[in-house]
Short mmCIF file of C-alpha atoms in Angstrom, two decimals:
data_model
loop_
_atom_site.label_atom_id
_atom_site.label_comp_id
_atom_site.label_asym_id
_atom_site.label_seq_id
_atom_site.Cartn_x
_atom_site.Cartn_y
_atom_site.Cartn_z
CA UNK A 133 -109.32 -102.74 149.46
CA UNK A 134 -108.62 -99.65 147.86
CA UNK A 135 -108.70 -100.20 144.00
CA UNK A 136 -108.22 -97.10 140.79
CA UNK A 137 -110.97 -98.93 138.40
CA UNK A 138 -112.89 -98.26 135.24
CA UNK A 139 -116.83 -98.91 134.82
CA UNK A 140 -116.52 -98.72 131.52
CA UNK A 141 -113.78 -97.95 129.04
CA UNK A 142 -114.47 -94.52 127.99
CA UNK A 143 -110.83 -93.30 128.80
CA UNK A 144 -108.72 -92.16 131.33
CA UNK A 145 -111.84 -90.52 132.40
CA UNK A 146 -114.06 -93.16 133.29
CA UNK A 147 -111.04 -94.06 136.43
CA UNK A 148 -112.25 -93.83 139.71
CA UNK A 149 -110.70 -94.74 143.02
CA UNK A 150 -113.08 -96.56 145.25
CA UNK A 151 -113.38 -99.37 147.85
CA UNK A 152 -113.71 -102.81 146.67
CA UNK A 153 -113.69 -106.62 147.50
CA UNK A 154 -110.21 -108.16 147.55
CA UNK A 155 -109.80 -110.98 145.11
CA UNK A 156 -110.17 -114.50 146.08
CA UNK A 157 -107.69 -116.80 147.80
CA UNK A 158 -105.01 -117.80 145.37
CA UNK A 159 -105.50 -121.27 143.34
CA UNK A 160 -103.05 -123.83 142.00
CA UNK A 161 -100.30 -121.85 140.46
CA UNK A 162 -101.56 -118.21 141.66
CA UNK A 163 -99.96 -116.21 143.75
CA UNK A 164 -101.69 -113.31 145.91
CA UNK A 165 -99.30 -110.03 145.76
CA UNK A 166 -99.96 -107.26 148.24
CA UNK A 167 -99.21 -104.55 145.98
CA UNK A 168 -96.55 -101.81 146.85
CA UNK A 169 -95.55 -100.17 143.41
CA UNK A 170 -97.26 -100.43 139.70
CA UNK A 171 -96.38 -99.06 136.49
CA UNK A 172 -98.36 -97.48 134.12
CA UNK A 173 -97.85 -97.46 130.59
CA UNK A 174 -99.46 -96.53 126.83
CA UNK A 175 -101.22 -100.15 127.13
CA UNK A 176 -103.04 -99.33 130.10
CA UNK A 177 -104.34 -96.32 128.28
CA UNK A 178 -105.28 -98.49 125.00
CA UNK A 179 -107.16 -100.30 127.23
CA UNK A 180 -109.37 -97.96 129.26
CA UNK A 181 -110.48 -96.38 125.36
CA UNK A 182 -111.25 -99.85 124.34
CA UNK A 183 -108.48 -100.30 122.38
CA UNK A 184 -107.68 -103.76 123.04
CA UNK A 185 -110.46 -106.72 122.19
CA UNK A 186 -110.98 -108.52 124.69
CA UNK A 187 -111.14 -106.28 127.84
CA UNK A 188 -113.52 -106.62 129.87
CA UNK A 189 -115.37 -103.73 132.62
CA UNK A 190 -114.97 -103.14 135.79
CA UNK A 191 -111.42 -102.65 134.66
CA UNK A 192 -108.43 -102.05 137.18
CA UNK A 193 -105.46 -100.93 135.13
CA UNK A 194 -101.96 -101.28 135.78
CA UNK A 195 -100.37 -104.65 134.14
CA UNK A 196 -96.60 -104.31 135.80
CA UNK A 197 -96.82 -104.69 139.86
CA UNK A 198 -94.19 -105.22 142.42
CA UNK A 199 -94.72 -106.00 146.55
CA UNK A 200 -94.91 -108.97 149.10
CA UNK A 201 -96.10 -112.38 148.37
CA UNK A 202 -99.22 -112.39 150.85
CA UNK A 203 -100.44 -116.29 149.64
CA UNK A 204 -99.65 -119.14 147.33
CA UNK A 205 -101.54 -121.53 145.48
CA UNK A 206 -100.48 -125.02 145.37
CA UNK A 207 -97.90 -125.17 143.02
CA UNK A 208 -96.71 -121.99 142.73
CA UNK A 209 -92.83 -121.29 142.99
CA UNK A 210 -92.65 -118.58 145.31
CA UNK A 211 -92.87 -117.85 149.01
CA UNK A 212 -95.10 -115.88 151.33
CA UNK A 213 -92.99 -112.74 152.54
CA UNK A 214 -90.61 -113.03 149.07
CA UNK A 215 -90.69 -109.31 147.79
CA UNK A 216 -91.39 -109.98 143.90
CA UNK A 217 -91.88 -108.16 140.68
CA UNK A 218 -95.02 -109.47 138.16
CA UNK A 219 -96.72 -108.99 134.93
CA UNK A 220 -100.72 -109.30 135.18
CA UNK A 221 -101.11 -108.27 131.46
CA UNK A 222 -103.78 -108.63 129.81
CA UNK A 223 -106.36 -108.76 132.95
CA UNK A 224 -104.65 -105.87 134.68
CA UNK A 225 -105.67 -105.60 138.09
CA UNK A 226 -102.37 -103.78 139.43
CA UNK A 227 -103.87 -100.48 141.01
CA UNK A 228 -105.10 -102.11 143.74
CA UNK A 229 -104.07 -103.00 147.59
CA UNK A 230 -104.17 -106.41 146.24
CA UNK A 231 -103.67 -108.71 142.84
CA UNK A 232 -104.01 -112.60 141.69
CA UNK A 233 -100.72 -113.17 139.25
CA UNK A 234 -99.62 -116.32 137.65
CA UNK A 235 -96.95 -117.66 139.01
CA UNK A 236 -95.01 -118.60 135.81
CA UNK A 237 -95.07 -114.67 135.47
CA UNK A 238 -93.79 -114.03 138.79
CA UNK A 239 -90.27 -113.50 140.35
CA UNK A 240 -87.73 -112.73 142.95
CA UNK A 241 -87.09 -108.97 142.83
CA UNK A 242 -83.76 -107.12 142.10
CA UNK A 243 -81.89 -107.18 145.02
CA UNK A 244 -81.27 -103.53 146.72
CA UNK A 245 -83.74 -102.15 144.28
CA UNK A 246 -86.65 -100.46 145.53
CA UNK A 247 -90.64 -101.09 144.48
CA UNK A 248 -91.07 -98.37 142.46
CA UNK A 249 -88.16 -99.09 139.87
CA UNK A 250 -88.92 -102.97 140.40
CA UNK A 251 -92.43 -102.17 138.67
CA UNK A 252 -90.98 -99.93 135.75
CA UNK A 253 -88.91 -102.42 134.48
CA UNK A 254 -91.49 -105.30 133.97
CA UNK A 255 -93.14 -104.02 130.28
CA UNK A 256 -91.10 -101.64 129.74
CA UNK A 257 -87.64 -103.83 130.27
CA UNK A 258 -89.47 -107.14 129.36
CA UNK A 259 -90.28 -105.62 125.89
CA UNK A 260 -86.99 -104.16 125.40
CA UNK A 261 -84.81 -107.29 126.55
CA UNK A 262 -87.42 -109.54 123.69
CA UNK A 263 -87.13 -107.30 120.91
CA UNK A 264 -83.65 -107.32 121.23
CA UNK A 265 -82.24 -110.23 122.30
CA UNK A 266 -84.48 -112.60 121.29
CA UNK A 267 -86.01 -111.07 117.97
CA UNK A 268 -83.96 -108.73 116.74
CA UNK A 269 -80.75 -111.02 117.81
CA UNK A 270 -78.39 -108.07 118.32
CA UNK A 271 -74.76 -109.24 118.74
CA UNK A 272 -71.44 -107.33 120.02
CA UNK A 273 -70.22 -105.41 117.70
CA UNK A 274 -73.37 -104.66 115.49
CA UNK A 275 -75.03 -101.06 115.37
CA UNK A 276 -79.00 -100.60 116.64
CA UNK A 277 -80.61 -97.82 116.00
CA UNK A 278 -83.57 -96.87 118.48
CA UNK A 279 -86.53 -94.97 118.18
CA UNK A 280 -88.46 -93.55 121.17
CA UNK A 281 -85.38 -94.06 123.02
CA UNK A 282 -86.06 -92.19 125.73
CA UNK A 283 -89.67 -93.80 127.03
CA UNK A 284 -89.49 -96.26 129.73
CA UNK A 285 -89.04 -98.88 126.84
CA UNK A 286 -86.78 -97.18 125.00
CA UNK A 287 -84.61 -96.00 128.25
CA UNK A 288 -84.27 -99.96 128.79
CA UNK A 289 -83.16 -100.84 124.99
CA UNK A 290 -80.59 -98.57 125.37
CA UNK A 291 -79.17 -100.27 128.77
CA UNK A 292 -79.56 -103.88 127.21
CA UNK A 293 -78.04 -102.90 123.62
CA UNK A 294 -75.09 -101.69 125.53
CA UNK A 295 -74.84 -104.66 128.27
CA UNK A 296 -74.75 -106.86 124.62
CA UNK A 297 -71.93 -104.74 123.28
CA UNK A 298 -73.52 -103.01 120.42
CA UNK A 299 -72.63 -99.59 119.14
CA UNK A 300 -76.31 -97.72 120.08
CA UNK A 301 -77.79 -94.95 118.16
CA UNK A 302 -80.42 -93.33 119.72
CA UNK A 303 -83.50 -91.44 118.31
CA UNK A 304 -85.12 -88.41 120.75
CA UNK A 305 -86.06 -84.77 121.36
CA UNK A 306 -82.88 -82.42 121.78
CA UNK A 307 -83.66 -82.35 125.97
CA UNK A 308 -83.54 -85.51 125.83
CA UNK A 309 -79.95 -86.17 124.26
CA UNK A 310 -77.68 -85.65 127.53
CA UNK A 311 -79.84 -88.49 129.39
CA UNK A 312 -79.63 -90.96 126.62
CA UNK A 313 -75.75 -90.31 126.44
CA UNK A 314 -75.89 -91.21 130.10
CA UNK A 315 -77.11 -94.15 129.73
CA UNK A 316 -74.81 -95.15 126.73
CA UNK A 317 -75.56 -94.16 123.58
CA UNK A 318 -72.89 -93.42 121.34
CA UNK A 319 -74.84 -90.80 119.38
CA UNK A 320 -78.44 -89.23 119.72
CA UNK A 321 -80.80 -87.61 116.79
CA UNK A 322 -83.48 -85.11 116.74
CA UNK A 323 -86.68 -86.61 114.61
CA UNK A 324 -87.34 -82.89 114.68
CA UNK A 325 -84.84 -82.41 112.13
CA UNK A 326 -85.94 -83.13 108.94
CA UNK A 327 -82.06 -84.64 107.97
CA UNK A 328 -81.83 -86.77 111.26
CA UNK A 329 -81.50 -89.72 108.94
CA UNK A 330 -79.15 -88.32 106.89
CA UNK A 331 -77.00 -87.83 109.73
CA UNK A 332 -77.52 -91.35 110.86
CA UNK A 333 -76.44 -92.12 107.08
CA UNK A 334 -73.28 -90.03 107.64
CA UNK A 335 -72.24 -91.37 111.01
CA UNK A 336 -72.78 -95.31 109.88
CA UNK A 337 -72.53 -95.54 105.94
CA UNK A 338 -72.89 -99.18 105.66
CA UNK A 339 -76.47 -98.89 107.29
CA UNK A 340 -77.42 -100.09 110.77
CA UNK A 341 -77.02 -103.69 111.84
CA UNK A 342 -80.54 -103.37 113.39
CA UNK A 343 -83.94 -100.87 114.03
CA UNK A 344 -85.62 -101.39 117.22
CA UNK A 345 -88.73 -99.14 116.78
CA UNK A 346 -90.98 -97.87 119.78
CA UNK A 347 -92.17 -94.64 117.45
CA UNK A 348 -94.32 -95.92 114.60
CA UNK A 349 -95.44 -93.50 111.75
CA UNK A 350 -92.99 -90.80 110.08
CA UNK A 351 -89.95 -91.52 112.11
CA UNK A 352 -90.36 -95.51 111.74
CA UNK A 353 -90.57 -94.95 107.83
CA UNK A 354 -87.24 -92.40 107.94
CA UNK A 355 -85.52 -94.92 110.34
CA UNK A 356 -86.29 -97.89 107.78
CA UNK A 357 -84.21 -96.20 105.42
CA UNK A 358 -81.00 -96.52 107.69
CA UNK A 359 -80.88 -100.53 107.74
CA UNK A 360 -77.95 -102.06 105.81
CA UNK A 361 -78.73 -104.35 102.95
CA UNK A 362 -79.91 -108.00 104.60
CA UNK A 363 -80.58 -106.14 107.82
CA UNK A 364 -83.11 -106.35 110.83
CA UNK A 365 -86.15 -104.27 111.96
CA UNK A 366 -88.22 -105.02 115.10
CA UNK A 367 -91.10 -102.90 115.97
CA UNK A 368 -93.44 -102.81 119.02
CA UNK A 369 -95.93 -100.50 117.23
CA UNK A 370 -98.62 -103.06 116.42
CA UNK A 371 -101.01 -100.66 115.24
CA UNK A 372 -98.90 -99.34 112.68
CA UNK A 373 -97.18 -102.33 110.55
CA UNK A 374 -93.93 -101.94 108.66
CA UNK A 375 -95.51 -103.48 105.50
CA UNK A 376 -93.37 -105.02 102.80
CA UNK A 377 -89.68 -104.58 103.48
CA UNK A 378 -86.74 -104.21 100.68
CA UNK A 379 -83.20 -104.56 99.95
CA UNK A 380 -83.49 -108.10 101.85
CA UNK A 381 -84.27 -106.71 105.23
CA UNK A 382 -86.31 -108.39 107.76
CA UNK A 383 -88.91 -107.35 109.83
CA UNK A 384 -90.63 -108.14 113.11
CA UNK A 385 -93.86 -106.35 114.94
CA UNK A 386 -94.65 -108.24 118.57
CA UNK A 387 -96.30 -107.73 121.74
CA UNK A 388 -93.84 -109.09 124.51
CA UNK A 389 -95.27 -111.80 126.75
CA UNK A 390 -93.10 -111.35 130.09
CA UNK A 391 -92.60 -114.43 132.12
CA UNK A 392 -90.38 -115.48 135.07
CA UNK A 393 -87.18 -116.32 132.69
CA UNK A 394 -87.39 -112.74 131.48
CA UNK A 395 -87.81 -111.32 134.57
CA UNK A 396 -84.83 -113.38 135.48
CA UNK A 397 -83.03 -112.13 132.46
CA UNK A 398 -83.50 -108.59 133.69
CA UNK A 399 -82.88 -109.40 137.37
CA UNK A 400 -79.31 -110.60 136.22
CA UNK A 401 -78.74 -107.56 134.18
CA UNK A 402 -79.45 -105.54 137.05
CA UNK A 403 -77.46 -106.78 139.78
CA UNK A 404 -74.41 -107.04 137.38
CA UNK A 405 -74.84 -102.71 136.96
CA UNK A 406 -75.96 -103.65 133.12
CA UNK A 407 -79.60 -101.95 133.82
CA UNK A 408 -80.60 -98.97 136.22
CA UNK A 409 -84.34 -98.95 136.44
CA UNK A 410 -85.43 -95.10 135.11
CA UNK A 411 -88.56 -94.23 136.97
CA UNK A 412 -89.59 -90.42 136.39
CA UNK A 413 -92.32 -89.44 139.08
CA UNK A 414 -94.12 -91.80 141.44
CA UNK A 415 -97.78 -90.74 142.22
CA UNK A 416 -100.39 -91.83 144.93
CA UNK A 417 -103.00 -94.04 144.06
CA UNK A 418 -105.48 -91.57 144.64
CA UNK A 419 -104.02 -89.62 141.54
CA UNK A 420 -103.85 -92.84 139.47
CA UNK A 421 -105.69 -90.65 136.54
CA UNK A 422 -103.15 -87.83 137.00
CA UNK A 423 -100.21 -90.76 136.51
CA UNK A 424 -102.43 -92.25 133.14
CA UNK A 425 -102.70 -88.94 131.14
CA UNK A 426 -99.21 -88.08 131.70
CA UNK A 427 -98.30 -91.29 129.71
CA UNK A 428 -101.36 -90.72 127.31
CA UNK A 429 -99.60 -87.26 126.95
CA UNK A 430 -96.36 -88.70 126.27
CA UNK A 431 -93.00 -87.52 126.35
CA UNK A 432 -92.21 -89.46 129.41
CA UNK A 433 -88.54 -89.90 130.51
CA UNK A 434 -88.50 -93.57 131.77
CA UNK A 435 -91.35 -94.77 133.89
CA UNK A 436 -93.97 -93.61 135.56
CA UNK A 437 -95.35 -95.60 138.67
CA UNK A 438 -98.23 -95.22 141.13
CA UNK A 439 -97.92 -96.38 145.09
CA UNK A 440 -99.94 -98.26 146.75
CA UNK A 441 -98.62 -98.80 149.72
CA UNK A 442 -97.33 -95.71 151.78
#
């Protein structure tokens, strides 16, 4: 099978796409995806530059797949043929023809929703739809602020802070302030501008209800200020912790473990019109390096994926 893989984890570099074995038959509980669509994302590239302990070479990125349920192991709660969406994180394996998934971390794709935006949402919505729901427990009626909000995780907070019935402040480059209106946001911020939270200040005196942070550094510090007395802050910047917290306001920095209930979760959200999948450029698995230093470049608007299948 055709497989994008890493000999060793010198960087985006050090990816090559070559021929190689497909993986084993599935075993109790696995489930053997032929892969259509996978996203990439900022972990992938953590990984290939040895970032995260633990990884191990040769190393096939891509941790978010979606295609066709080629074989089951015994046990496992999905069917051959079913067209689902997975999470292979932390082994990765996605850019490949083929990929062994757990089947707890498996499920029925969105219906009418195509491979491509199937595979965005998996991290990127999985993250989002934790940090808010489940950590940050945002409630109708309360104001969240979000950083990075117009990545692929960011793109999804925005969605699922609105689907809850928050008030949603976003935080992003000028270009990017039309599209996160689109998507719902009651009022956008430049972290270029050196009074951005100021104007947050301005526009929501009390404070914000809740932070939901995908920046880190300078703009996590400014947003920190924002929070109301007794409020929440969730981060998914594990690299860079909040530290001690004042004025009686919580904080939370996780990785998001995506299983079938969240990819349930999102699956309702979608087919209810709560969450459009934002998927910026698809790219061949032959350019699978061209797709990872795009995200390593950041600025991304949603998701990027990589095809497998023609």
């Amino acid at each position: 099978m055709r497989v994008a893989v890493a000999q060793e984890l010198t960087g985006i570099e050090s990816v090559t796409v070559e021929e190689s074995p497909p993986p084993p038959d599935p075993g109790p509980g696995q489930v053997l995806i032929r892969v259509h669509c996978a996203g990439v994302g900022p972990w992938d590239v953590g990984m290939l530059g040895g970032g995260f302990p633990g990884t191990t070479v040769p190393f096939v990125p891509g941790q978010e797949v979606s295609g066709v349920v080629e074989a089951v192991g015994v046990g496992a709660e999905v069917l051959p043929g079913q067209r689902v969406y997975a999470t292979t994180f932390p082994t990765g394996g996605g850019l490949a023809e083929f990929v062994l998934a757990d089947s707890g971390r498996v499920a029925a794709m969105p219906a009418d929703t195509d491979f491509a935006a199937a595979a965005g949402l998996v991290i990127a919505a999985g993250t989002a739809h934790e940090g808010l729901i489940d950590r940050g427990r945002l409630r109708a009626g309360e104001t969240v602020l979000i950083t990075a909000a117009s990545g692929g995780v960011g793109s999804c907070a925005v969605q699922i802070a609105v689907a809850v019935g928050a008030r949603v402040l976003g935080v992003a480059s000028l270009g990017n302030h039309g599209y996160l209106r689109s998507l719902g946001a009651a009022a956008v911020f430049d972290y270029h501008d050196p009074d951005w939270a100021g104007q947050v200040h301005r526009a929501v005196p009390g404070g914000v209800d809740l932070l939901f942070d995908g920046a880190g550094g300078q703009t996590r510090d400014s947003a920190l200020t924002t929070i109301r007395d007794n409020g929440r802050a969730v981060s998914i910047i594990a690299q860079d912790p909040m530290g001690e917290l004042e004025r009686g306001i919580t904080g939370d920095t996780f990785a998001a473990r995506v299983d079938r209930q969240r990819l349930d979760a999102l699956t309702a959200l979608v087919e209810a019109g709560q969450l459009h999948p934002r998927v910026e450029a698809v790219f061949p698995l032959e350019q699978a390096p061209e797709a990872l230093a795009r995200v390593a470049g950041g600025h991304t608007r949603g998701k990027l994926a990589v095809q497998i299948v023609p």
